[in-house]
């Protein structure tokens, strides 16, 4: 399912490093330059949830949104597109 109005909302787990945040922001800018109708909006994680939270409990301040977390032991993966049954992507 496409993101509503081309806006991809996201937030970071509280334990994500500044270096990871910088890389994510740079990648988001690259996507926006390549696909101008796609924009990224940081919506916050005021609950302070960390990467150790269960996937079903992960949530940003707005939904749906990508909950960016760092779990090196889990490998590197992502869903593609919006999964409407999940609040955090």
JSON list of N, CA, C and O in Angstrom, two decimals, residues 34-54:
[
{"chain": "A", "resi": 34, "resn": "UNK", "atom": "N", "xyz": [15.44, 11.74, -5.72]},
{"chain": "A", "resi": 34, "resn": "UNK", "atom": "CA", "xyz": [15.15, 10.82, -6.83]},
{"chain": "A", "resi": 34, "resn": "UNK", "atom": "C", "xyz": [13.65, 10.74, -7.12]},
{"chain": "A", "resi": 34, "resn": "UNK", "atom": "O", "xyz": [13.24, 10.56, -8.27]},
{"chain": "A", "resi": 35, "resn": "UNK", "atom": "N", "xyz": [12.83, 10.87, -6.08]},
{"chain": "A", "resi": 35, "resn": "UNK", "atom": "CA", "xyz": [11.37, 10.75, -6.21]},
{"chain": "A", "resi": 35, "resn": "UNK", "atom": "C", "xyz": [10.77, 11.95, -5.45]},
{"chain": "A", "resi": 35, "resn": "UNK", "atom": "O", "xyz": [10.39, 11.83, -4.28]},
{"chain": "A", "resi": 36, "resn": "UNK", "atom": "N", "xyz": [10.69, 13.12, -6.10]},
{"chain": "A", "resi": 36, "resn": "UNK", "atom": "CA", "xyz": [10.26, 14.34, -5.41]},
{"chain": "A", "resi": 36, "resn": "UNK", "atom": "C", "xyz": [8.89, 14.28, -4.73]},
{"chain": "A", "resi": 36, "resn": "UNK", "atom": "O", "xyz": [8.64, 15.01, -3.78]},
{"chain": "A", "resi": 37, "resn": "UNK", "atom": "N", "xyz": [8.02, 13.40, -5.19]},
{"chain": "A", "resi": 37, "resn": "UNK", "atom": "CA", "xyz": [6.69, 13.31, -4.57]},
{"chain": "A", "resi": 37, "resn": "UNK", "atom": "C", "xyz": [6.72, 12.52, -3.26]},
{"chain": "A", "resi": 37, "resn": "UNK", "atom": "O", "xyz": [5.72, 12.42, -2.56]},
{"chain": "A", "resi": 38, "resn": "UNK", "atom": "N", "xyz": [7.88, 11.98, -2.90]},
{"chain": "A", "resi": 38, "resn": "UNK", "atom": "CA", "xyz": [8.04, 11.22, -1.66]},
{"chain": "A", "resi": 38, "resn": "UNK", "atom": "C", "xyz": [8.81, 12.08, -0.67]},
{"chain": "A", "resi": 38, "resn": "UNK", "atom": "O", "xyz": [9.91, 12.54, -0.95]},
{"chain": "A", "resi": 39, "resn": "UNK", "atom": "N", "xyz": [8.20, 12.34, 0.49]},
{"chain": "A", "resi": 39, "resn": "UNK", "atom": "CA", "xyz": [8.87, 13.13, 1.52]},
{"chain": "A", "resi": 39, "resn": "UNK", "atom": "C", "xyz": [8.91, 12.35, 2.83]},
{"chain": "A", "resi": 39, "resn": "UNK", "atom": "O", "xyz": [8.10, 11.45, 3.05]},
{"chain": "A", "resi": 40, "resn": "UNK", "atom": "N", "xyz": [9.84, 12.71, 3.68]},
{"chain": "A", "resi": 40, "resn": "UNK", "atom": "CA", "xyz": [10.02, 12.04, 4.97]},
{"chain": "A", "resi": 40, "resn": "UNK", "atom": "C", "xyz": [9.79, 13.06, 6.08]},
{"chain": "A", "resi": 40, "resn": "UNK", "atom": "O", "xyz": [10.28, 14.19, 6.01]},
{"chain": "A", "resi": 41, "resn": "UNK", "atom": "N", "xyz": [9.05, 12.66, 7.11]},
{"chain": "A", "resi": 41, "resn": "UNK", "atom": "CA", "xyz": [8.72, 13.55, 8.22]},
{"chain": "A", "resi": 41, "resn": "UNK", "atom": "C", "xyz": [9.00, 12.85, 9.54]},
{"chain": "A", "resi": 41, "resn": "UNK", "atom": "O", "xyz": [8.41, 11.80, 9.84]},
{"chain": "A", "resi": 42, "resn": "UNK", "atom": "N", "xyz": [9.90, 13.41, 10.34]},
{"chain": "A", "resi": 42, "resn": "UNK", "atom": "CA", "xyz": [10.19, 12.85, 11.65]},
{"chain": "A", "resi": 42, "resn": "UNK", "atom": "C", "xyz": [9.07, 13.25, 12.60]},
{"chain": "A", "resi": 42, "resn": "UNK", "atom": "O", "xyz": [8.75, 14.43, 12.74]},
{"chain": "A", "resi": 43, "resn": "UNK", "atom": "N", "xyz": [8.45, 12.26, 13.25]},
{"chain": "A", "resi": 43, "resn": "UNK", "atom": "CA", "xyz": [7.29, 12.53, 14.09]},
{"chain": "A", "resi": 43, "resn": "UNK", "atom": "C", "xyz": [7.54, 12.33, 15.58]},
{"chain": "A", "resi": 43, "resn": "UNK", "atom": "O", "xyz": [6.68, 12.59, 16.39]},
{"chain": "A", "resi": 44, "resn": "UNK", "atom": "N", "xyz": [8.72, 11.87, 15.94]},
{"chain": "A", "resi": 44, "resn": "UNK", "atom": "CA", "xyz": [9.10, 11.78, 17.35]},
{"chain": "A", "resi": 44, "resn": "UNK", "atom": "C", "xyz": [8.75, 10.47, 18.04]},
{"chain": "A", "resi": 44, "resn": "UNK", "atom": "O", "xyz": [7.91, 9.69, 17.57]},
{"chain": "A", "resi": 45, "resn": "UNK", "atom": "N", "xyz": [9.43, 10.26, 19.14]},
{"chain": "A", "resi": 45, "resn": "UNK", "atom": "CA", "xyz": [9.27, 9.08, 19.99]},
{"chain": "A", "resi": 45, "resn": "UNK", "atom": "C", "xyz": [9.25, 9.57, 21.43]},
{"chain": "A", "resi": 45, "resn": "UNK", "atom": "O", "xyz": [10.18, 9.37, 22.20]},
{"chain": "A", "resi": 46, "resn": "UNK", "atom": "N", "xyz": [8.20, 10.30, 21.81]},
{"chain": "A", "resi": 46, "resn": "UNK", "atom": "CA", "xyz": [8.14, 10.92, 23.14]},
{"chain": "A", "resi": 46, "resn": "UNK", "atom": "C", "xyz": [8.05, 9.89, 24.26]},
{"chain": "A", "resi": 46, "resn": "UNK", "atom": "O", "xyz": [8.36, 10.21, 25.40]},
{"chain": "A", "resi": 47, "resn": "UNK", "atom": "N", "xyz": [7.68, 8.65, 23.94]},
{"chain": "A", "resi": 47, "resn": "UNK", "atom": "CA", "xyz": [7.65, 7.59, 24.96]},
{"chain": "A", "resi": 47, "resn": "UNK", "atom": "C", "xyz": [9.05, 7.10, 25.29]},
{"chain": "A", "resi": 47, "resn": "UNK", "atom": "O", "xyz": [9.24, 6.38, 26.28]},
{"chain": "A", "resi": 48, "resn": "UNK", "atom": "N", "xyz": [10.03, 7.44, 24.46]},
{"chain": "A", "resi": 48, "resn": "UNK", "atom": "CA", "xyz": [11.40, 7.03, 24.72]},
{"chain": "A", "resi": 48, "resn": "UNK", "atom": "C", "xyz": [11.65, 5.54, 24.51]},
{"chain": "A", "resi": 48, "resn": "UNK", "atom": "O", "xyz": [12.54, 4.97, 25.13]},
{"chain": "A", "resi": 49, "resn": "UNK", "atom": "N", "xyz": [10.86, 4.92, 23.63]},
{"chain": "A", "resi": 49, "resn": "UNK", "atom": "CA", "xyz": [11.02, 3.48, 23.40]},
{"chain": "A", "resi": 49, "resn": "UNK", "atom": "C", "xyz": [12.37, 3.18, 22.76]},
{"chain": "A", "resi": 49, "resn": "UNK", "atom": "O", "xyz": [12.84, 3.90, 21.90]},
{"chain": "A", "resi": 50, "resn": "UNK", "atom": "N", "xyz": [13.00, 2.09, 23.20]},
{"chain": "A", "resi": 50, "resn": "UNK", "atom": "CA", "xyz": [14.31, 1.71, 22.69]},
{"chain": "A", "resi": 50, "resn": "UNK", "atom": "C", "xyz": [14.17, 0.56, 21.69]},
{"chain": "A", "resi": 50, "resn": "UNK", "atom": "O", "xyz": [13.08, 0.01, 21.50]},
{"chain": "A", "resi": 51, "resn": "UNK", "atom": "N", "xyz": [15.29, 0.17, 21.11]},
{"chain": "A", "resi": 51, "resn": "UNK", "atom": "CA", "xyz": [15.30, -0.93, 20.13]},
{"chain": "A", "resi": 51, "resn": "UNK", "atom": "C", "xyz": [14.92, -2.26, 20.75]},
{"chain": "A", "resi": 51, "resn": "UNK", "atom": "O", "xyz": [14.58, -3.20, 20.05]},
{"chain": "A", "resi": 52, "resn": "UNK", "atom": "N", "xyz": [14.98, -2.37, 22.08]},
{"chain": "A", "resi": 52, "resn": "UNK", "atom": "CA", "xyz": [14.66, -3.64, 22.74]},
{"chain": "A", "resi": 52, "resn": "UNK", "atom": "C", "xyz": [13.16, -3.87, 22.90]},
{"chain": "A", "resi": 52, "resn": "UNK", "atom": "O", "xyz": [12.74, -4.96, 23.30]},
{"chain": "A", "resi": 53, "resn": "UNK", "atom": "N", "xyz": [12.33, -2.88, 22.56]},
{"chain": "A", "resi": 53, "resn": "UNK", "atom": "CA", "xyz": [10.88, -3.04, 22.68]},
{"chain": "A", "resi": 53, "resn": "UNK", "atom": "C", "xyz": [10.39, -4.09, 21.67]},
{"chain": "A", "resi": 53, "resn": "UNK", "atom": "O", "xyz": [10.96, -4.25, 20.59]},
{"chain": "A", "resi": 54, "resn": "UNK", "atom": "N", "xyz": [9.39, -4.85, 22.05]},
{"chain": "A", "resi": 54, "resn": "UNK", "atom": "CA", "xyz": [8.80, -5.83, 21.13]},
{"chain": "A", "resi": 54, "resn": "UNK", "atom": "C", "xyz": [8.24, -5.11, 19.91]},
{"chain": "A", "resi": 54, "resn": "UNK", "atom": "O", "xyz": [7.71, -4.00, 20.03]}
]
